[in-house]
Coordinates of C-alpha atoms in Angstrom, one line a residue:
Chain Y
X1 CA 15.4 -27.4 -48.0
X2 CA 13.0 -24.2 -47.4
X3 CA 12.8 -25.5 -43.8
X4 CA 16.0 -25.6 -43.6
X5 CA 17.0 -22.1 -44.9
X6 CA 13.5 -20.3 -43.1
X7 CA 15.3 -21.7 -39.4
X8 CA 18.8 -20.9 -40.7
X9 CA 17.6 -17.6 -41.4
X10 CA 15.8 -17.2 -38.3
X11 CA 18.6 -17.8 -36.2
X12 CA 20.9 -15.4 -37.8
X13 CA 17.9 -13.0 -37.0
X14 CA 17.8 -14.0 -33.7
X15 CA 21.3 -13.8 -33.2
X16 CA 22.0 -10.2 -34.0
X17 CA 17.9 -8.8 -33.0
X18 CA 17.8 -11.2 -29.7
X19 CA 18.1 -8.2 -27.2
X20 CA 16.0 -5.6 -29.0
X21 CA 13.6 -8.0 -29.7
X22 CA 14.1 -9.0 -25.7
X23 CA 14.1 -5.2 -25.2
X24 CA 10.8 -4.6 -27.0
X25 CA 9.2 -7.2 -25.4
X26 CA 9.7 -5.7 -21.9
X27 CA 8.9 -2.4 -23.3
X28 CA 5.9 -3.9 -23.7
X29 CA 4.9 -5.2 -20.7
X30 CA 6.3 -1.9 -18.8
X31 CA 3.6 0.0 -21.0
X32 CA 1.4 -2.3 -19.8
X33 CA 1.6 -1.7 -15.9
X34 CA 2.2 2.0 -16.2
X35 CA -1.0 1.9 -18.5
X36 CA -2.7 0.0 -15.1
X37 CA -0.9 2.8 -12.9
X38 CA -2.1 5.9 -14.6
X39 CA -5.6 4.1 -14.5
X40 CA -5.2 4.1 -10.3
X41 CA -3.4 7.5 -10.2
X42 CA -6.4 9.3 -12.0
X43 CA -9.0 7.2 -9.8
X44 CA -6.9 8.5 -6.8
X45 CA -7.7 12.2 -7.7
X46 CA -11.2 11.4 -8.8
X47 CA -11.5 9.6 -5.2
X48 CA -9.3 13.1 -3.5
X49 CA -11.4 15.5 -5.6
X50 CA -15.1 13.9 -4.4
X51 CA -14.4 13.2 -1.1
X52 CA -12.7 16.8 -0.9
X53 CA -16.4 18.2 -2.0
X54 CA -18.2 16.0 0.2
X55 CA -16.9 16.3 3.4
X56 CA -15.2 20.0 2.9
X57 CA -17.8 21.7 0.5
X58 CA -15.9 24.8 -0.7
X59 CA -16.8 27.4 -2.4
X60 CA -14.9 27.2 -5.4
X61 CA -13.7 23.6 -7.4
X62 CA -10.8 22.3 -6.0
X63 CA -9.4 20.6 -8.8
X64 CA -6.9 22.9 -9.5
X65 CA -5.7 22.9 -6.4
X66 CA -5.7 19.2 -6.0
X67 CA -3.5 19.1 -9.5
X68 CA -0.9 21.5 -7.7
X69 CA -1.0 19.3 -4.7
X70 CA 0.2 15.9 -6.6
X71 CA 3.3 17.7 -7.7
X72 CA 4.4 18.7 -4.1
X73 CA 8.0 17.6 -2.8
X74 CA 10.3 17.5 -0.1
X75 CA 13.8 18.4 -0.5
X76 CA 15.9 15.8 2.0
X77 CA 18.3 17.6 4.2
X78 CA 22.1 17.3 2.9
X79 CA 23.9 14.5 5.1
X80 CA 27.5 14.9 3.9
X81 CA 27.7 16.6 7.4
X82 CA 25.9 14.0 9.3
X83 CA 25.8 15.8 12.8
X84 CA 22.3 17.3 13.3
X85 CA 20.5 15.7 10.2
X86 CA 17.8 14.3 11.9
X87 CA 17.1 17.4 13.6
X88 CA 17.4 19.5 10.2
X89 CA 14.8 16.8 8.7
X90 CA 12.4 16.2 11.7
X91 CA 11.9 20.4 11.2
X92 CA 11.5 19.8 7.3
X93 CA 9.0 17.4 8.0
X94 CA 7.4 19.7 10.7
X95 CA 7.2 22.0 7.5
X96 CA 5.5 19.6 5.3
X97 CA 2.9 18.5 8.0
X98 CA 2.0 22.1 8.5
X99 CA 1.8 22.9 4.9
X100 CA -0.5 19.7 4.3
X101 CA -2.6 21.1 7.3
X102 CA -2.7 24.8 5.6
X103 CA -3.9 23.2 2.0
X104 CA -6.2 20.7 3.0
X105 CA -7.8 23.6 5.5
X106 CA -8.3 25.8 2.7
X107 CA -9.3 23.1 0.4
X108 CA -12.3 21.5 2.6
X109 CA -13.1 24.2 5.3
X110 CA -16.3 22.2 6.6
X111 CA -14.9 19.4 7.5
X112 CA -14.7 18.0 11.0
X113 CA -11.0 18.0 12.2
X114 CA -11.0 14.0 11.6
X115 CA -12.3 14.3 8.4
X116 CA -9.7 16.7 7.3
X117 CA -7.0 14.3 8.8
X118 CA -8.3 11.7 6.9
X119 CA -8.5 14.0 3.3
X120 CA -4.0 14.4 4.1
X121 CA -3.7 10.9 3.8
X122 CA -6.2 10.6 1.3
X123 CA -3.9 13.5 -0.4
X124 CA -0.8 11.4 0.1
X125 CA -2.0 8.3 -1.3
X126 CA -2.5 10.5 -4.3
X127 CA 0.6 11.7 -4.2
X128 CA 2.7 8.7 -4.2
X129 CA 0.6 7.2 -6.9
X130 CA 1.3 10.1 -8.9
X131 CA 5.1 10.0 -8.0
X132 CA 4.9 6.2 -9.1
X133 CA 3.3 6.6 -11.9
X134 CA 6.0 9.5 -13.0
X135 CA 8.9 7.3 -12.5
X136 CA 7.9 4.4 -14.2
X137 CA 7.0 6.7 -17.1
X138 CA 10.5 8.4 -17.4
X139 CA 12.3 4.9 -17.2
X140 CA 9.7 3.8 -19.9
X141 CA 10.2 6.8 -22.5
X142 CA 13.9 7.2 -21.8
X143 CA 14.6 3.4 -22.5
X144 CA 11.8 3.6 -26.0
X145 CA 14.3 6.6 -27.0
X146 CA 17.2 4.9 -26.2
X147 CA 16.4 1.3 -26.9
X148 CA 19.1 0.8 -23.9
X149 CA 18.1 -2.7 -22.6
X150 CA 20.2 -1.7 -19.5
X151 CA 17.6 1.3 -19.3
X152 CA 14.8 -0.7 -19.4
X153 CA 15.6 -3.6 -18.0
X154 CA 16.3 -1.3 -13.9
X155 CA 12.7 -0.5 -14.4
X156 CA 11.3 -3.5 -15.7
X157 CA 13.4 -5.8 -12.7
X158 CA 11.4 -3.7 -9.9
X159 CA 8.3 -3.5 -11.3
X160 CA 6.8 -6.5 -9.7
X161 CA 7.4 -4.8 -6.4
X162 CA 6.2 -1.5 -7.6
X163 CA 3.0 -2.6 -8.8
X164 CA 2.0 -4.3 -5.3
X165 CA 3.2 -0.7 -4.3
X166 CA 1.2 1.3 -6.1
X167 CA -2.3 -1.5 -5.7
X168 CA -1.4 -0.6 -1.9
X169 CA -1.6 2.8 -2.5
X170 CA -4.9 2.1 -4.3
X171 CA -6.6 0.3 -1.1
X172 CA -5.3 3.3 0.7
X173 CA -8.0 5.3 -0.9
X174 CA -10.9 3.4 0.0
X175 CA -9.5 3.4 3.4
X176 CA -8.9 7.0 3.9
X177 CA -12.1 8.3 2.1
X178 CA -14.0 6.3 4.6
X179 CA -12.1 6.5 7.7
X180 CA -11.7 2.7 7.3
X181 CA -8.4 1.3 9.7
X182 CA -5.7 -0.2 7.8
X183 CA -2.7 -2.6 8.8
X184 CA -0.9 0.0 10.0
X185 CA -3.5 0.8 12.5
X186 CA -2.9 -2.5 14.3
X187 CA -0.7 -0.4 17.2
X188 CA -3.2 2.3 18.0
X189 CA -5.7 -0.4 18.3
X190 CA -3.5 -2.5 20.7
X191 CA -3.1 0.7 23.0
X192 CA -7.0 1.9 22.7
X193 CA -7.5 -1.7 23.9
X194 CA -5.2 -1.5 26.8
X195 CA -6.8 2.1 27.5
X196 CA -10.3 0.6 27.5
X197 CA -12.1 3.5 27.8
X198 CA -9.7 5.1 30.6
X199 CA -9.6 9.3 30.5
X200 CA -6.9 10.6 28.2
X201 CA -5.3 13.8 27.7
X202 CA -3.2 15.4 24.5
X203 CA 0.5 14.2 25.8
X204 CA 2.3 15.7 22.6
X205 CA 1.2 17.1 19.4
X206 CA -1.8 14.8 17.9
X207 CA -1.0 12.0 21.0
X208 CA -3.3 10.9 23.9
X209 CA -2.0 9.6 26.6
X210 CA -3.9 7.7 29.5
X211 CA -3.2 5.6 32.9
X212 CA -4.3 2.0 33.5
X213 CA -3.5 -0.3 36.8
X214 CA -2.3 -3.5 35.6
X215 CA -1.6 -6.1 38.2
X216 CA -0.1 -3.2 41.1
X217 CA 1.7 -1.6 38.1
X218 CA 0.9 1.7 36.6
X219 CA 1.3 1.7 32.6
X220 CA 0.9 4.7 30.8
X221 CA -0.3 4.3 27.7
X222 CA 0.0 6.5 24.9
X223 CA -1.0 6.5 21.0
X224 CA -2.2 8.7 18.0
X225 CA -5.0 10.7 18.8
X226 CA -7.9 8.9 16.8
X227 CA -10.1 8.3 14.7
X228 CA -8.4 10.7 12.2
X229 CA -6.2 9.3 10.2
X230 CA -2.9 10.8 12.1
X231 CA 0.5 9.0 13.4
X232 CA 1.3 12.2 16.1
X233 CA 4.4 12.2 17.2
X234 CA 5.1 9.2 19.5
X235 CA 8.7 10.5 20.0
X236 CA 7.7 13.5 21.4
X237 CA 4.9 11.7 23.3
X238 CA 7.5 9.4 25.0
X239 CA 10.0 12.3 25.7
X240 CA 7.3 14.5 27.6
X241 CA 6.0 11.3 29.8
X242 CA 9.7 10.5 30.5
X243 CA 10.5 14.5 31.8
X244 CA 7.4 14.1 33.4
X245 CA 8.0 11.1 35.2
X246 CA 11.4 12.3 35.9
X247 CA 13.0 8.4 34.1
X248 CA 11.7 6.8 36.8
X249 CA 10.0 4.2 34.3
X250 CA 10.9 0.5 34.3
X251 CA 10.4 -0.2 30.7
X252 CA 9.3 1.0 27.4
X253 CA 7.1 -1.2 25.1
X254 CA 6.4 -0.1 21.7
X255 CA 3.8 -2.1 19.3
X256 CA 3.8 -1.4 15.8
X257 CA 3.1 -3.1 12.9
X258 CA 6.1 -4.8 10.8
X259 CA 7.1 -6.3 7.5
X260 CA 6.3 -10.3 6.8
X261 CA 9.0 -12.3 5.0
X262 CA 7.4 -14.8 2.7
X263 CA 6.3 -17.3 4.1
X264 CA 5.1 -15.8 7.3
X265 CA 1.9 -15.5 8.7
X266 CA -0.6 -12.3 8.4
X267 CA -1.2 -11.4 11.8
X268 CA 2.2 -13.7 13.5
X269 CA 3.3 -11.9 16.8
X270 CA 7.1 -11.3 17.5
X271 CA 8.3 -9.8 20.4
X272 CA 11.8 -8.1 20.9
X273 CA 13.7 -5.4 21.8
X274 CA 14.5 -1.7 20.3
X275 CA 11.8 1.4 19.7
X276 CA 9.2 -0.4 17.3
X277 CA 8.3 2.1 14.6
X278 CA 8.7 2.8 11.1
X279 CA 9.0 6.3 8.9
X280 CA 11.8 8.5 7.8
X281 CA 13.6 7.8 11.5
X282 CA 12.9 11.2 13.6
X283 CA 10.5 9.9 15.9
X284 CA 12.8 6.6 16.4
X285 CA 15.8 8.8 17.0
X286 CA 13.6 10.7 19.7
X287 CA 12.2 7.2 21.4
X288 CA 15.8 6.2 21.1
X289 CA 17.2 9.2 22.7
X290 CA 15.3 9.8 25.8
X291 CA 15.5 6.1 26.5
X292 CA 18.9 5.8 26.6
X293 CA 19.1 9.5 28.2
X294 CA 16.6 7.6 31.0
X295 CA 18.1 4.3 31.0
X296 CA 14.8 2.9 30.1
X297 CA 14.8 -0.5 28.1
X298 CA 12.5 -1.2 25.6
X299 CA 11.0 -3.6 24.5
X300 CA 8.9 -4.5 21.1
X301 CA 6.1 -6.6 20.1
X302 CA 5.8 -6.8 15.9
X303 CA 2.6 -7.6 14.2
X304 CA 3.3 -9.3 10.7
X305 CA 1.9 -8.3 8.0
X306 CA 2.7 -7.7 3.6
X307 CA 2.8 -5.0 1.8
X308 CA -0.3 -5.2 0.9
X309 CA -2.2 -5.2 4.3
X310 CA -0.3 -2.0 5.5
X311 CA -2.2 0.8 4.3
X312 CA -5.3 -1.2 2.9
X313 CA -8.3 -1.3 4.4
X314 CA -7.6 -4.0 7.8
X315 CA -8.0 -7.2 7.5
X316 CA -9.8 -10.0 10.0
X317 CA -6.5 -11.9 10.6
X318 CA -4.9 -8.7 11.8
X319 CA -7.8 -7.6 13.7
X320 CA -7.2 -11.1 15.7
X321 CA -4.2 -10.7 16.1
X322 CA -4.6 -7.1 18.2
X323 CA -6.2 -9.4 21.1
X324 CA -2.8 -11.9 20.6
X325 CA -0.5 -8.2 20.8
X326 CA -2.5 -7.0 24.0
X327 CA -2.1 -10.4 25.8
X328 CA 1.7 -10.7 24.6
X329 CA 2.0 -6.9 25.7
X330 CA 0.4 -8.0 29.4
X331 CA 2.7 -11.3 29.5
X332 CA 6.2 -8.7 29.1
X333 CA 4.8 -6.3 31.6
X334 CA 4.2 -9.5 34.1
X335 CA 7.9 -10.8 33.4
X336 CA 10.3 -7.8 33.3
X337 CA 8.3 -5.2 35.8
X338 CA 7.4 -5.9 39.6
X339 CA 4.4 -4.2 41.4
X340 CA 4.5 -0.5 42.1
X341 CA 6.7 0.1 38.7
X342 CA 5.8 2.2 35.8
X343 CA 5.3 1.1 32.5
X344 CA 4.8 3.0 29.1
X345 CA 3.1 1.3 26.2
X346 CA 3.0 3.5 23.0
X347 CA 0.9 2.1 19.8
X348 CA 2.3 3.2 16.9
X349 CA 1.1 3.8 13.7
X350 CA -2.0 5.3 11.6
X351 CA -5.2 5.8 14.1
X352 CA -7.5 5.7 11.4
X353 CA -10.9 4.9 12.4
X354 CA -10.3 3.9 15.7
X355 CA -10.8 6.5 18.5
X356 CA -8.7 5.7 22.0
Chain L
X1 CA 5.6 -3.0 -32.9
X2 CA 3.2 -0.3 -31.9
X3 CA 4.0 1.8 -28.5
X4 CA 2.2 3.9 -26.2
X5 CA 2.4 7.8 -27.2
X6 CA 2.3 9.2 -23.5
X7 CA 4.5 12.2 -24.2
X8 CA 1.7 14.8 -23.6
X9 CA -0.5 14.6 -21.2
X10 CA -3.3 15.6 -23.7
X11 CA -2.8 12.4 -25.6
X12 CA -3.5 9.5 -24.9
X13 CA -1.8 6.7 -23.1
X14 CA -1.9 4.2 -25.8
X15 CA -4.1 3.7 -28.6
X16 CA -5.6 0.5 -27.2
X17 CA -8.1 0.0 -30.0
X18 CA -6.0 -0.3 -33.3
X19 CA -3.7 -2.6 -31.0
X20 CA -6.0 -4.9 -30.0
X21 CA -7.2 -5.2 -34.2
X22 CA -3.5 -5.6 -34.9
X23 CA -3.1 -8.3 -31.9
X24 CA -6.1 -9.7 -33.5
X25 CA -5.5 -10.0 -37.3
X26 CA -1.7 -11.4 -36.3
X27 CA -3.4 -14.5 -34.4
X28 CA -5.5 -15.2 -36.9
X29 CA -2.7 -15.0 -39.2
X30 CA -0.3 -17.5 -36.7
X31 CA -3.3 -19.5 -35.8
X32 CA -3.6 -20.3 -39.5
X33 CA 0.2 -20.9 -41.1
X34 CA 0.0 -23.4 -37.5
X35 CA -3.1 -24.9 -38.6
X36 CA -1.6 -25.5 -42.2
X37 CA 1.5 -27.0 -40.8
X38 CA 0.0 -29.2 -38.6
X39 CA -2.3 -31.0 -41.3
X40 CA 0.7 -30.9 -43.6
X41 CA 2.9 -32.2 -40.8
X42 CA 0.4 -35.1 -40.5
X43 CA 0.3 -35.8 -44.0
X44 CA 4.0 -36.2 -43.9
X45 CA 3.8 -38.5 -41.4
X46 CA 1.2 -40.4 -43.3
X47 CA 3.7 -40.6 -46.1
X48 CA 6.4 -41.8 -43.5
X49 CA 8.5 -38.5 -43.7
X50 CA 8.9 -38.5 -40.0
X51 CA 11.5 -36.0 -40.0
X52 CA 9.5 -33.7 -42.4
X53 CA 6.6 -34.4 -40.3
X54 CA 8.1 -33.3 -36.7
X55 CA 9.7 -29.7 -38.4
X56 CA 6.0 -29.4 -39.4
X57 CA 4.2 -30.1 -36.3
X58 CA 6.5 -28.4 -34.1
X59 CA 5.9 -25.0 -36.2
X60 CA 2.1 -26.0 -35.8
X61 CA 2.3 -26.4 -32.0
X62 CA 4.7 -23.4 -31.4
X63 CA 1.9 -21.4 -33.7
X64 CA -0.9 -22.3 -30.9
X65 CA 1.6 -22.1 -28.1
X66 CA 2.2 -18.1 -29.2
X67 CA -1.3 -17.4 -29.4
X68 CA -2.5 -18.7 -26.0
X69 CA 1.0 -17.0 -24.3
X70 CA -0.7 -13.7 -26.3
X71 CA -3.6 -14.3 -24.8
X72 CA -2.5 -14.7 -21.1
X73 CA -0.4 -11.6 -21.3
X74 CA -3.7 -9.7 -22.7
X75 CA -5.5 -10.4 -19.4
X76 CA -4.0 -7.8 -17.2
X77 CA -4.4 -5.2 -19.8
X78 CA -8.5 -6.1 -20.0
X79 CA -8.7 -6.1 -16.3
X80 CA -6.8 -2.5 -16.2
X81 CA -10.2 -0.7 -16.6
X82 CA -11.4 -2.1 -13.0
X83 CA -10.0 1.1 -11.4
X84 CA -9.3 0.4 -7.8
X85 CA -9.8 -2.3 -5.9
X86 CA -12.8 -1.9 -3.1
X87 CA -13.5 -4.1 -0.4
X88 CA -16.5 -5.1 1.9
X89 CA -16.0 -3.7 4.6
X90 CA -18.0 -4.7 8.2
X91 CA -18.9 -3.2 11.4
X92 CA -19.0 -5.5 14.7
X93 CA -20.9 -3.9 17.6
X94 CA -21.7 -5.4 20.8
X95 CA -23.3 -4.4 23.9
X96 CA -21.5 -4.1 27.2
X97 CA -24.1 -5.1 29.2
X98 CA -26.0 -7.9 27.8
X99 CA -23.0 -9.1 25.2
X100 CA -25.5 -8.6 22.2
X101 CA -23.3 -8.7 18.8
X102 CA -24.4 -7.3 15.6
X103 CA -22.5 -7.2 12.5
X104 CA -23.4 -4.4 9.5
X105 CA -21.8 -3.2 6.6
X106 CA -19.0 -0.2 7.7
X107 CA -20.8 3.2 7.6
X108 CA -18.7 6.2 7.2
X109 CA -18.4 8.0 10.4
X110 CA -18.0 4.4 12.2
X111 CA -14.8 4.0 14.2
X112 CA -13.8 1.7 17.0
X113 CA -14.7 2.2 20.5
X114 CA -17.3 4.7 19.2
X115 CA -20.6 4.6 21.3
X116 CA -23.0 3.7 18.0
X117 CA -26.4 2.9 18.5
X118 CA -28.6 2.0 21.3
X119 CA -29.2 -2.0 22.1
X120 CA -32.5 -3.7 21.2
X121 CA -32.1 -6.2 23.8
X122 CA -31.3 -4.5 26.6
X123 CA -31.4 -0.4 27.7
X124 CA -27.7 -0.1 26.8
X125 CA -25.6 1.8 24.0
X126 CA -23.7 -0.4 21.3
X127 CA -20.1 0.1 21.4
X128 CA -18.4 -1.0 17.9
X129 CA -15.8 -3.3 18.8
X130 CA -14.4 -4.5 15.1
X131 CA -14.1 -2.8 11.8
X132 CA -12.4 -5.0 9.0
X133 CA -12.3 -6.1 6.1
X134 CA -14.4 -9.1 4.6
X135 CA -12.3 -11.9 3.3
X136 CA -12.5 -12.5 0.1
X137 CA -13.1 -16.1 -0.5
X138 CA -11.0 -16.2 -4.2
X139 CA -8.1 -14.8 -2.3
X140 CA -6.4 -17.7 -0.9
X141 CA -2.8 -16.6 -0.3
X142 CA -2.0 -14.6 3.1

């Protein structure tokens, strides 16, 4: 009889409590992981703050400055009027890049232009923790103040993802304090391959470019210009070869790293066709333009990889499979190009730690 | 239910201590009513009151099932303090002339194709070839 009326009881509980008791429950495991993120988002500036000291040695503490840094933003251009955006955001970027150079200058004024390279993206991982960890808070303190399960429950869907995310962004650090390459780096090692110790020269802003005879053809090769961590700007680095070599290019080959569905291997090898390369879309927009403008096809060879290899420190299988991307790179040349044409390769992505 | 106080940044994110107590005293608490009902659902069933007997075991059981589910969601929040997560890193040089290979731990400054340090087998300069990470044998999944 009390058995009976405890479970009766219960349920009646259970039937009118059932979401908050649902909603406090994933309260509780959001406070957990933004209690884990705030942990990784102080390391980050600890990590910033010593290795801005180490390699920069100023004259005064830059903590504060570091503080002011994690709060910096960038204000998208408006796209209701599409024509022109990706002009009006390649300059806003321009913007940032110069102001991350400025800061970082004044921040660490000893250190070797690598090093400072390296201390921006150390920066940035920094940032984006810090932005993470903000988000995740406000969802988590406006859904304890509203006890809206709908609140909580936008936050709480995503988290998984976030949280592989943000312990990206973690590896990151590690990476960039010690000028380790990451996944990303995968295309500027392809190309510094293909160069094999060939003379370069600065083709674009923060871009070497270098000439190789492959099999009667000519292939110009061009990625970031290493071993700071720096992407350049590939689009401007294709354009300028291009003018240069008035079109007269048989095809374009980009190699970049790319996104692994489940499933997939770490280090698989896809070839296709389109400009090969990530970010917010200006330098795509610029491969994409002069190619067309040139009649130029390209042509793509992916590296897969997760989440979770892309800006961590790089792993073996990857590394392996930069020897598969050089030889896949060499079989497309063979197939679509004849002797006497010209070929550009461009390696995209983050040259940390590997020099061309 | 005790939340985290992260309002101010002076504060602090959760008072992890007097949670883990209260975590603490409730599974003791659990663990025991469960450890009561199971002998009592036993007794029951000694006394053929089977239906008696499964109400009372199944309280018992869900008692110890609460307290291990506790426990496996209290892992990640022990492991939170690791701060992040470092790798071993590794250097691969080899020699262009004599095809000597030598594997160190990563050194900052190291970066590939740089010209390192001179070969002990031969009169040429090391060129590091590889820099990656170590794999870590208890990571199995890609």
């Amino acid at each position: 009889m009390i058995l009976q009326s405890l479970f009766s009881f219960a349920f009646i509980i259970y039937l009118f409590y059932a979401q908050r008791i649902q909603a406090m429950t994933m309260l509780r495991q959001i406070e957990t992981s933004l209690r884990k993120v705030k942990s990784l988002r102080d390391d980050g500036r600890k990590i910033a703050i010593e290795a801005i000291k180490k390699f920069g040695k100023p004259e005064r503490d830059p903590t504060p400055q570091v503080e002011r840094f994690m709060d910096h933003f960038m204000i998208p251009p408006i796209n209701m009027d599409p024509s022109g955006v990706v002009q009006k955001l390649g300059k806003i970027i321009n913007v940032r890049e110069f102001t991350f150079e400025r800061e970082v200058a004044q921040m660490a004024p000893e250190a070797t232009p690598a090093q400072r390279n390296n201390l921006e993206n150390l920066l940035e991982a920094g940032l984006a923790l810090n932005i993470f960890y903000k988000v995740i808070r406000h969802y988590y303190l406006m859904g304890k103040k509203t006890m809206n399960i709908y609140v909580i429950m936008q936050i709480h869907m995503i988290l998984p993802q976030l949280i592989q995310q943000i312990e990206a962004y973690s590896a990151a650090l590690q990476a960039f304090r010690d000028g380790i390459p990451i996944g990303d780096t995968v295309g500027p090692i392809v190309a510094a391959k293909l160069l094999d110790g060939a003379e370069v020269y600065e083709v674009a802003k923060e871009m070497a470019a270098g000439e190789i005879d492959y099999e009667g053809r000519r292939i110009i090769i061009t990625k970031a210009w290493g071993p700071g961590g720096s992407v350049g700007k590939p689009g401007d680095a294709i354009r300028n070869i291009l003018d240069k070599e008035k079109g007269k290019v048989k095809m374009l080959i980009t190699v970049d790293a790319a996104g692994k569905l489940e499933g997939e291997g770490v280090g698989e090898i896809a070839e296709g066709v389109g400009a090969a390369i990530g970010g917010p879309g200006v330098e795509k927009y610029k491969i994409e333009l002069a190619a067309t403008e040139y009649e130029v096809p390209m042509f793509a060879v992916a590296i897969k990889q997760g989440m979770e290899h892309v800006v961590a420190p790089l792993v073996e299988e990857l590394m392996d499979a930069t020897d598969k991307a050089v030889s896949s790179v060499k079989g497309m040349i063979l197939e679509y190009s004849e002797e006497g044409d010209t070929v550009i390769v461009a390696g995209i992505g983050n040259t940390v730690g590997v020099a061309q | 239910m005790r939340l985290m106080a992260d309002e101010g940044n002076a504060r602090p994110l959760a008072s992890g201590a007097s949670q883990n107590l209260v975590s603490l005293v409730l599974m003791v608490v659990v663990g025991a009513i469960a450890m009561v009902s199971l002998y009592m659902g036993f007794q029951e069933y000694g006394n053929n009151e089977i239906e008696t007997a499964f109400m009372y075991i199944l309280i018992g059981v869900s008692g110890f099932a609460a307290i291990g589910f506790n426990f496996f969601r209290a892992k990640p929040v022990a492991k939170q303090t690791k701060g992040p997560k470092v790798v071993e890193v590794v250097t691969t040089l080899e020699c262009p002339q004599c095809n000597l290979k030598r594997v160190r731990a990563h050194q900052v400054g190291d970066y590939i194709f740089k010209k390192d340090e001179p070969c002990t087998r031969c009169e040429g300069n090391m060129v590091i070839t590889r820099i990656n990470a170590r794999k870590d044998p208890k990571d199995k999944k890609n």
